[in-house]
């Protein structure tokens, strides 16, 4: 009995102790929650900026009148590109990217997505834009300045204008959110005056002096005005709405199609328009002629139409050539179709690389017409109208949110090449992007795929990249790509390891392991540093942890062939692992098993510790802290616990007001950040920055977006314990954020003044073949010659050596370069008496062995030596034609002069006669030598001996 009573007393004591601990923890939790609530008011925004732009609009590009520039809508901005080079020279209406970025145009930009942009019919140097923020803006795109802002008050989806109505624009507006609940989604078309009302004339935002309603319709998919300015056409649903603008009263006449219409374009000269629909049909409407219109009983009208059909899916964009002879169409098939309207024939530009989003026509004044294709992956491709081939293309970074959806975002950093690895538009590829130069270097196709359109309404499920990691030494890249099982195939999972090839600056596939964890998915992947080659750690749904290593075998060429193989496999209580992380030095790795975290030794696979949370909550994220890895952070749904791995004890814990999304540790200092999302549906992210000493020292920041993936960003120099991170948002935009953001912005990312003379011109065909002429761009008033200091021999050698770096087809003839280059590189020796004697002896010996009467060995047809006098005559002739206004008398092209000034037929090799010799004046130099009077110099015209000397025999 005493023993039983003692046991009961111990149980009661333990119960009291447990209750006391629970009360203390609850008090700490409430205090932490209260601190978090109070800190919400004091939390500041973390600096951030967009690394890439993911918002290219589906609206067609707009070219300037001379086609030197074109405009593309990108979210709430308009980017101005140079047609010849594809360079972004300016960005209009760009709002600030974040707290670390300055807003351009003093906050004058649109606050909503831009839905329309075109050149003003009143001024070719002005651009007009409309946005969902309900405002119309007029820009001077050369000076990058905002001229006026007009408040419409309703979200604008389409806008068009015509020179017949210089003081008005026509807009299509959509319903607001509250109106959609009451009346559904409808569009209304208005004629808006560009003149401000008297009350708002002096304000920065004007109200139009009058707004005239034209009519209402379904959701607008296109709107345009006829070339004559007499007709306004809008499309919505399966109907085309036509309005005559010449009358005093406005109203729509509806024409019905069989399928919903997707795009609209007017013929540039004739009074008819063309539409594309969701079934891939293109219809030419002749309804503007009243004689060809029939009216149904319900009031709908039908007109004569012509149908063209090639596309298997919806037509995304259509456009006419400048003369109206050809119609261009594109869509999901990634094929540009060129329709010859008068003959009905069609031509194709196949396999352009991605589905075509929009098509535009560039009518150059001095070159052939070009077609600009905007592809779904952000590529801009120019197609020549004569060759029907892609002449040049410019790639941009774009992550297709529709293709990636809710799937994981692959993201990594490769410090050896100063690049980041981003998801591409297609889920089976990765983009290699240089943030230092803001250029897209290449696309790594992890899983080769035929990017063809679907055969039916069901989309083809591609292989998707699920994980990507880079080793600490930068030599290896590991990817996981797979596809969920379907009706006709089983689940596919592939582990691929790529090796960095420094010579070609590219990743080369080294090993591929099919189904590394059976038919289940790979849940986590990480590299662990080691002596020599690193280890690769992976966890899978099959309940195992696998450690992969590099193995080498002798190759046939005597070198070693390396590849990856599985070193060992681990399991823990038949629990499926969900996450795995490695310590900074690679000696330990931690595996998450629901509520447990097992710490393993990498070299022996021995469990060194097992961490169990006090409240028995599932573990979501873990990370080693600092460069030593002594501390270990564990994140639960609403709690963060910091462990000391030396003492295997909890150092501190902190309750989070929200759901923890991710942990990120500083690579050099004992600090880490916790990302959490609010439970109230907010799109923002809260960031808590902790040290190892106490959670009360936490610093809180906010970001105005949710994140899918976060990695450390090493390309910003930060002070101690400052963070710079790279992430992918839920909108699939790449952003850089942290305590300091000074990422290199893309050139032209801000609004800048455009200097027309500095814009590179498009090269013509002759310039592409032979280069730019040296006579081009010669100033009419050459600058005055300023005396320059004498150039030393070293400077002359340095400058002369650069001549040889010029392309071969641009170099002058080698004969004109040899002597100046030799004289520049070789330095004349000082006077040497011995050398002078040797020179005289050599000269005398050479004069003794001149050959005089050698018959030609084998006559060479047409070969001869051009005398100096004849060359001088040609030089004077070309100088007179090219550079002098005085014309030089041309010589007879059928006659040539020999060295004695005697006419000789081309190809003749007869010796000079005595009569010719006697006709030479006394003392006249013959063949460069002066002879005494009465002597005769015999001419040897043999091509085998002219200008040749034979060495004297030493025997």
PDB file of N, CA and C in Angstrom, residues 302-351:
ATOM      1  N   UNK A 302     -28.449  38.743 -91.016  1.00  0.00           N
ATOM      2  CA  UNK A 302     -27.386  37.914 -91.580  1.00  0.00           C
ATOM      3  C   UNK A 302     -26.951  38.532 -92.898  1.00  0.00           C
ATOM      4  N   UNK A 303     -25.667  38.392 -93.165  1.00  0.00           N
ATOM      5  CA  UNK A 303     -25.103  38.982 -94.368  1.00  0.00           C
ATOM      6  C   UNK A 303     -24.248  37.952 -95.083  1.00  0.00           C
ATOM      7  N   UNK A 304     -23.888  38.295 -96.299  1.00  0.00           N
ATOM      8  CA  UNK A 304     -23.037  37.415 -97.081  1.00  0.00           C
ATOM      9  C   UNK A 304     -21.643  37.371 -96.457  1.00  0.00           C
ATOM     10  N   UNK A 305     -21.137  36.175 -96.283  1.00  0.00           N
ATOM     11  CA  UNK A 305     -19.819  35.988 -95.676  1.00  0.00           C
ATOM     12  C   UNK A 305     -19.032  34.947 -96.454  1.00  0.00           C
ATOM     13  N   UNK A 306     -17.728  34.965 -96.245  1.00  0.00           N
ATOM     14  CA  UNK A 306     -16.825  33.959 -96.803  1.00  0.00           C
ATOM     15  C   UNK A 306     -16.077  33.318 -95.644  1.00  0.00           C
ATOM     16  N   UNK A 307     -16.014  32.009 -95.649  1.00  0.00           N
ATOM     17  CA  UNK A 307     -15.409  31.272 -94.531  1.00  0.00           C
ATOM     18  C   UNK A 307     -14.098  30.644 -94.971  1.00  0.00           C
ATOM     19  N   UNK A 308     -13.066  30.851 -94.170  1.00  0.00           N
ATOM     20  CA  UNK A 308     -11.763  30.206 -94.342  1.00  0.00           C
ATOM     21  C   UNK A 308     -11.512  29.345 -93.114  1.00  0.00           C
ATOM     22  N   UNK A 309     -11.071  28.119 -93.333  1.00  0.00           N
ATOM     23  CA  UNK A 309     -10.909  27.215 -92.187  1.00  0.00           C
ATOM     24  C   UNK A 309      -9.654  26.370 -92.370  1.00  0.00           C
ATOM     25  N   UNK A 310      -8.722  26.556 -91.462  1.00  0.00           N
ATOM     26  CA  UNK A 310      -7.561  25.681 -91.349  1.00  0.00           C
ATOM     27  C   UNK A 310      -7.269  25.357 -89.894  1.00  0.00           C
ATOM     28  N   UNK A 311      -7.446  26.303 -89.002  1.00  0.00           N
ATOM     29  CA  UNK A 311      -7.075  26.131 -87.600  1.00  0.00           C
ATOM     30  C   UNK A 311      -7.964  25.088 -86.932  1.00  0.00           C
ATOM     31  N   UNK A 312      -7.337  24.266 -86.095  1.00  0.00           N
ATOM     32  CA  UNK A 312      -8.087  23.249 -85.361  1.00  0.00           C
ATOM     33  C   UNK A 312      -8.631  23.784 -84.049  1.00  0.00           C
ATOM     34  N   UNK A 313      -8.084  24.918 -83.579  1.00  0.00           N
ATOM     35  CA  UNK A 313      -8.517  25.503 -82.311  1.00  0.00           C
ATOM     36  C   UNK A 313      -8.810  26.976 -82.526  1.00  0.00           C
ATOM     37  N   UNK A 314      -9.063  27.669 -81.460  1.00  0.00           N
ATOM     38  CA  UNK A 314      -9.479  29.063 -81.556  1.00  0.00           C
ATOM     39  C   UNK A 314      -8.414  29.906 -82.254  1.00  0.00           C
ATOM     40  N   UNK A 315      -8.868  30.851 -83.068  1.00  0.00           N
ATOM     41  CA  UNK A 315      -7.982  31.806 -83.719  1.00  0.00           C
ATOM     42  C   UNK A 315      -7.689  32.920 -82.712  1.00  0.00           C
ATOM     43  N   UNK A 316      -6.421  33.110 -82.380  1.00  0.00           N
ATOM     44  CA  UNK A 316      -6.065  34.089 -81.351  1.00  0.00           C
ATOM     45  C   UNK A 316      -5.862  35.481 -81.920  1.00  0.00           C
ATOM     46  N   UNK A 317      -5.431  35.596 -83.174  1.00  0.00           N
ATOM     47  CA  UNK A 317      -5.164  36.915 -83.733  1.00  0.00           C
ATOM     48  C   UNK A 317      -5.202  36.855 -85.250  1.00  0.00           C
ATOM     49  N   UNK A 318      -5.671  37.929 -85.864  1.00  0.00           N
ATOM     50  CA  UNK A 318      -5.684  38.064 -87.322  1.00  0.00           C
ATOM     51  C   UNK A 318      -5.232  39.472 -87.670  1.00  0.00           C
ATOM     52  N   UNK A 319      -4.630  39.614 -88.873  1.00  0.00           N
ATOM     53  CA  UNK A 319      -4.155  40.914 -89.333  1.00  0.00           C
ATOM     54  C   UNK A 319      -4.024  40.871 -90.845  1.00  0.00           C
ATOM     55  N   UNK A 320      -4.206  42.018 -91.476  1.00  0.00           N
ATOM     56  CA  UNK A 320      -4.047  42.145 -92.914  1.00  0.00           C
ATOM     57  C   UNK A 320      -2.655  42.667 -93.231  1.00  0.00           C
ATOM     58  N   UNK A 321      -2.148  42.302 -94.417  1.00  0.00           N
ATOM     59  CA  UNK A 321      -0.941  42.940 -94.913  1.00  0.00           C
ATOM     60  C   UNK A 321      -1.250  44.388 -95.269  1.00  0.00           C
ATOM     61  N   UNK A 322      -0.228  45.184 -95.496  1.00  0.00           N
ATOM     62  CA  UNK A 322      -0.445  46.615 -95.698  1.00  0.00           C
ATOM     63  C   UNK A 322      -1.272  46.918 -96.939  1.00  0.00           C
ATOM     64  N   UNK A 323      -1.161  46.102 -97.993  1.00  0.00           N
ATOM     65  CA  UNK A 323      -1.951  46.339 -99.197  1.00  0.00           C
ATOM     66  C   UNK A 323      -3.267  45.569 -99.205  1.00  0.00           C
ATOM     67  N   UNK A 324      -3.529  44.782 -98.191  1.00  0.00           N
ATOM     68  CA  UNK A 324      -4.781  44.060 -98.087  1.00  0.00           C
ATOM     69  C   UNK A 324      -4.873  42.811 -98.917  1.00  0.00           C
ATOM     70  N   UNK A 325      -3.781  42.382 -99.553  1.00  0.00           N
ATOM     71  CA  UNK A 325      -3.831  41.185-100.404  1.00  0.00           C
ATOM     72  C   UNK A 325      -3.755  39.899 -99.599  1.00  0.00           C
ATOM     73  N   UNK A 326      -3.168  39.968 -98.424  1.00  0.00           N
ATOM     74  CA  UNK A 326      -2.961  38.773 -97.627  1.00  0.00           C
ATOM     75  C   UNK A 326      -3.597  38.966 -96.248  1.00  0.00           C
ATOM     76  N   UNK A 327      -4.045  37.865 -95.695  1.00  0.00           N
ATOM     77  CA  UNK A 327      -4.587  37.827 -94.347  1.00  0.00           C
ATOM     78  C   UNK A 327      -3.738  36.875 -93.521  1.00  0.00           C
ATOM     79  N   UNK A 328      -3.314  37.309 -92.350  1.00  0.00           N
ATOM     80  CA  UNK A 328      -2.477  36.506 -91.462  1.00  0.00           C
ATOM     81  C   UNK A 328      -3.311  36.047 -90.282  1.00  0.00           C
ATOM     82  N   UNK A 329      -3.116  34.802 -89.888  1.00  0.00           N
ATOM     83  CA  UNK A 329      -3.840  34.256 -88.733  1.00  0.00           C
ATOM     84  C   UNK A 329      -2.927  33.323 -87.964  1.00  0.00           C
ATOM     85  N   UNK A 330      -3.127  33.290 -86.655  1.00  0.00           N
ATOM     86  CA  UNK A 330      -2.329  32.422 -85.791  1.00  0.00           C
ATOM     87  C   UNK A 330      -3.132  31.979 -84.599  1.00  0.00           C
ATOM     88  N   UNK A 331      -2.657  30.905 -83.964  1.00  0.00           N
ATOM     89  CA  UNK A 331      -3.367  30.369 -82.814  1.00  0.00           C
ATOM     90  C   UNK A 331      -2.526  29.372 -82.058  1.00  0.00           C
ATOM     91  N   UNK A 332      -3.209  28.437 -81.432  1.00  0.00           N
ATOM     92  CA  UNK A 332      -2.553  27.463 -80.559  1.00  0.00           C
ATOM     93  C   UNK A 332      -1.667  26.496 -81.315  1.00  0.00           C
ATOM     94  N   UNK A 333      -1.862  26.352 -82.617  1.00  0.00           N
ATOM     95  CA  UNK A 333      -1.100  25.358 -83.388  1.00  0.00           C
ATOM     96  C   UNK A 333       0.355  25.758 -83.601  1.00  0.00           C
ATOM     97  N   UNK A 334       0.745  26.998 -83.234  1.00  0.00           N
ATOM     98  CA  UNK A 334       2.112  27.496 -83.424  1.00  0.00           C
ATOM     99  C   UNK A 334       2.467  27.544 -84.901  1.00  0.00           C
ATOM    100  N   UNK A 335       1.504  27.885 -85.730  1.00  0.00           N
ATOM    101  CA  UNK A 335       1.687  27.995 -87.173  1.00  0.00           C
ATOM    102  C   UNK A 335       1.084  29.310 -87.633  1.00  0.00           C
ATOM    103  N   UNK A 336       1.860  30.092 -88.374  1.00  0.00           N
ATOM    104  CA  UNK A 336       1.343  31.311 -88.989  1.00  0.00           C
ATOM    105  C   UNK A 336       0.805  30.951 -90.371  1.00  0.00           C
ATOM    106  N   UNK A 337      -0.462  31.264 -90.599  1.00  0.00           N
ATOM    107  CA  UNK A 337      -1.106  30.968 -91.876  1.00  0.00           C
ATOM    108  C   UNK A 337      -1.260  32.266 -92.647  1.00  0.00           C
ATOM    109  N   UNK A 338      -0.785  32.264 -93.907  1.00  0.00           N
ATOM    110  CA  UNK A 338      -0.895  33.434 -94.780  1.00  0.00           C
ATOM    111  C   UNK A 338      -1.897  33.103 -95.876  1.00  0.00           C
ATOM    112  N   UNK A 339      -3.028  33.784 -95.843  1.00  0.00           N
ATOM    113  CA  UNK A 339      -4.106  33.543 -96.804  1.00  0.00           C
ATOM    114  C   UNK A 339      -4.001  34.563 -97.938  1.00  0.00           C
ATOM    115  N   UNK A 340      -3.943  34.051 -99.196  1.00  0.00           N
ATOM    116  CA  UNK A 340      -4.009  34.928-100.350  1.00  0.00           C
ATOM    117  C   UNK A 340      -5.479  35.073-100.733  1.00  0.00           C
ATOM    118  N   UNK A 341      -6.038  36.243-100.453  1.00  0.00           N
ATOM    119  CA  UNK A 341      -7.489  36.401-100.507  1.00  0.00           C
ATOM    120  C   UNK A 341      -8.044  36.283-101.914  1.00  0.00           C
ATOM    121  N   UNK A 342      -7.304  36.719-102.927  1.00  0.00           N
ATOM    122  CA  UNK A 342      -7.852  36.742-104.278  1.00  0.00           C
ATOM    123  C   UNK A 342      -7.807  35.377-104.949  1.00  0.00           C
ATOM    124  N   UNK A 343      -6.885  34.527-104.526  1.00  0.00           N
ATOM    125  CA  UNK A 343      -6.794  33.197-105.140  1.00  0.00           C
ATOM    126  C   UNK A 343      -7.288  32.088-104.228  1.00  0.00           C
ATOM    127  N   UNK A 344      -7.434  32.377-102.948  1.00  0.00           N
ATOM    128  CA  UNK A 344      -7.854  31.355-102.001  1.00  0.00           C
ATOM    129  C   UNK A 344      -6.738  30.445-101.544  1.00  0.00           C
ATOM    130  N   UNK A 345      -5.519  30.618-102.040  1.00  0.00           N
ATOM    131  CA  UNK A 345      -4.397  29.774-101.636  1.00  0.00           C
ATOM    132  C   UNK A 345      -3.861  30.248-100.291  1.00  0.00           C
ATOM    133  N   UNK A 346      -3.107  29.374 -99.661  1.00  0.00           N
ATOM    134  CA  UNK A 346      -2.532  29.719 -98.351  1.00  0.00           C
ATOM    135  C   UNK A 346      -1.130  29.140 -98.241  1.00  0.00           C
ATOM    136  N   UNK A 347      -0.316  29.828 -97.460  1.00  0.00           N
ATOM    137  CA  UNK A 347       1.040  29.394 -97.164  1.00  0.00           C
ATOM    138  C   UNK A 347       1.213  29.370 -95.655  1.00  0.00           C
ATOM    139  N   UNK A 348       2.275  28.700 -95.214  1.00  0.00           N
ATOM    140  CA  UNK A 348       2.439  28.466 -93.778  1.00  0.00           C
ATOM    141  C   UNK A 348       3.858  28.811 -93.341  1.00  0.00           C
ATOM    142  N   UNK A 349       3.946  29.256 -92.100  1.00  0.00           N
ATOM    143  CA  UNK A 349       5.218  29.352 -91.391  1.00  0.00           C
ATOM    144  C   UNK A 349       5.076  28.436 -90.178  1.00  0.00           C
ATOM    145  N   UNK A 350       5.482  27.175 -90.284  1.00  0.00           N
ATOM    146  CA  UNK A 350       5.196  26.207 -89.216  1.00  0.00           C
ATOM    147  C   UNK A 350       6.231  26.254 -88.104  1.00  0.00           C
ATOM    148  N   UNK A 351       5.875  25.658 -86.985  1.00  0.00           N
ATOM    149  CA  UNK A 351       6.779  25.421 -85.861  1.00  0.00           C
ATOM    150  C   UNK A 351       7.521  26.706 -85.458  1.00  0.00           C
TER     151      UNK A 351
END
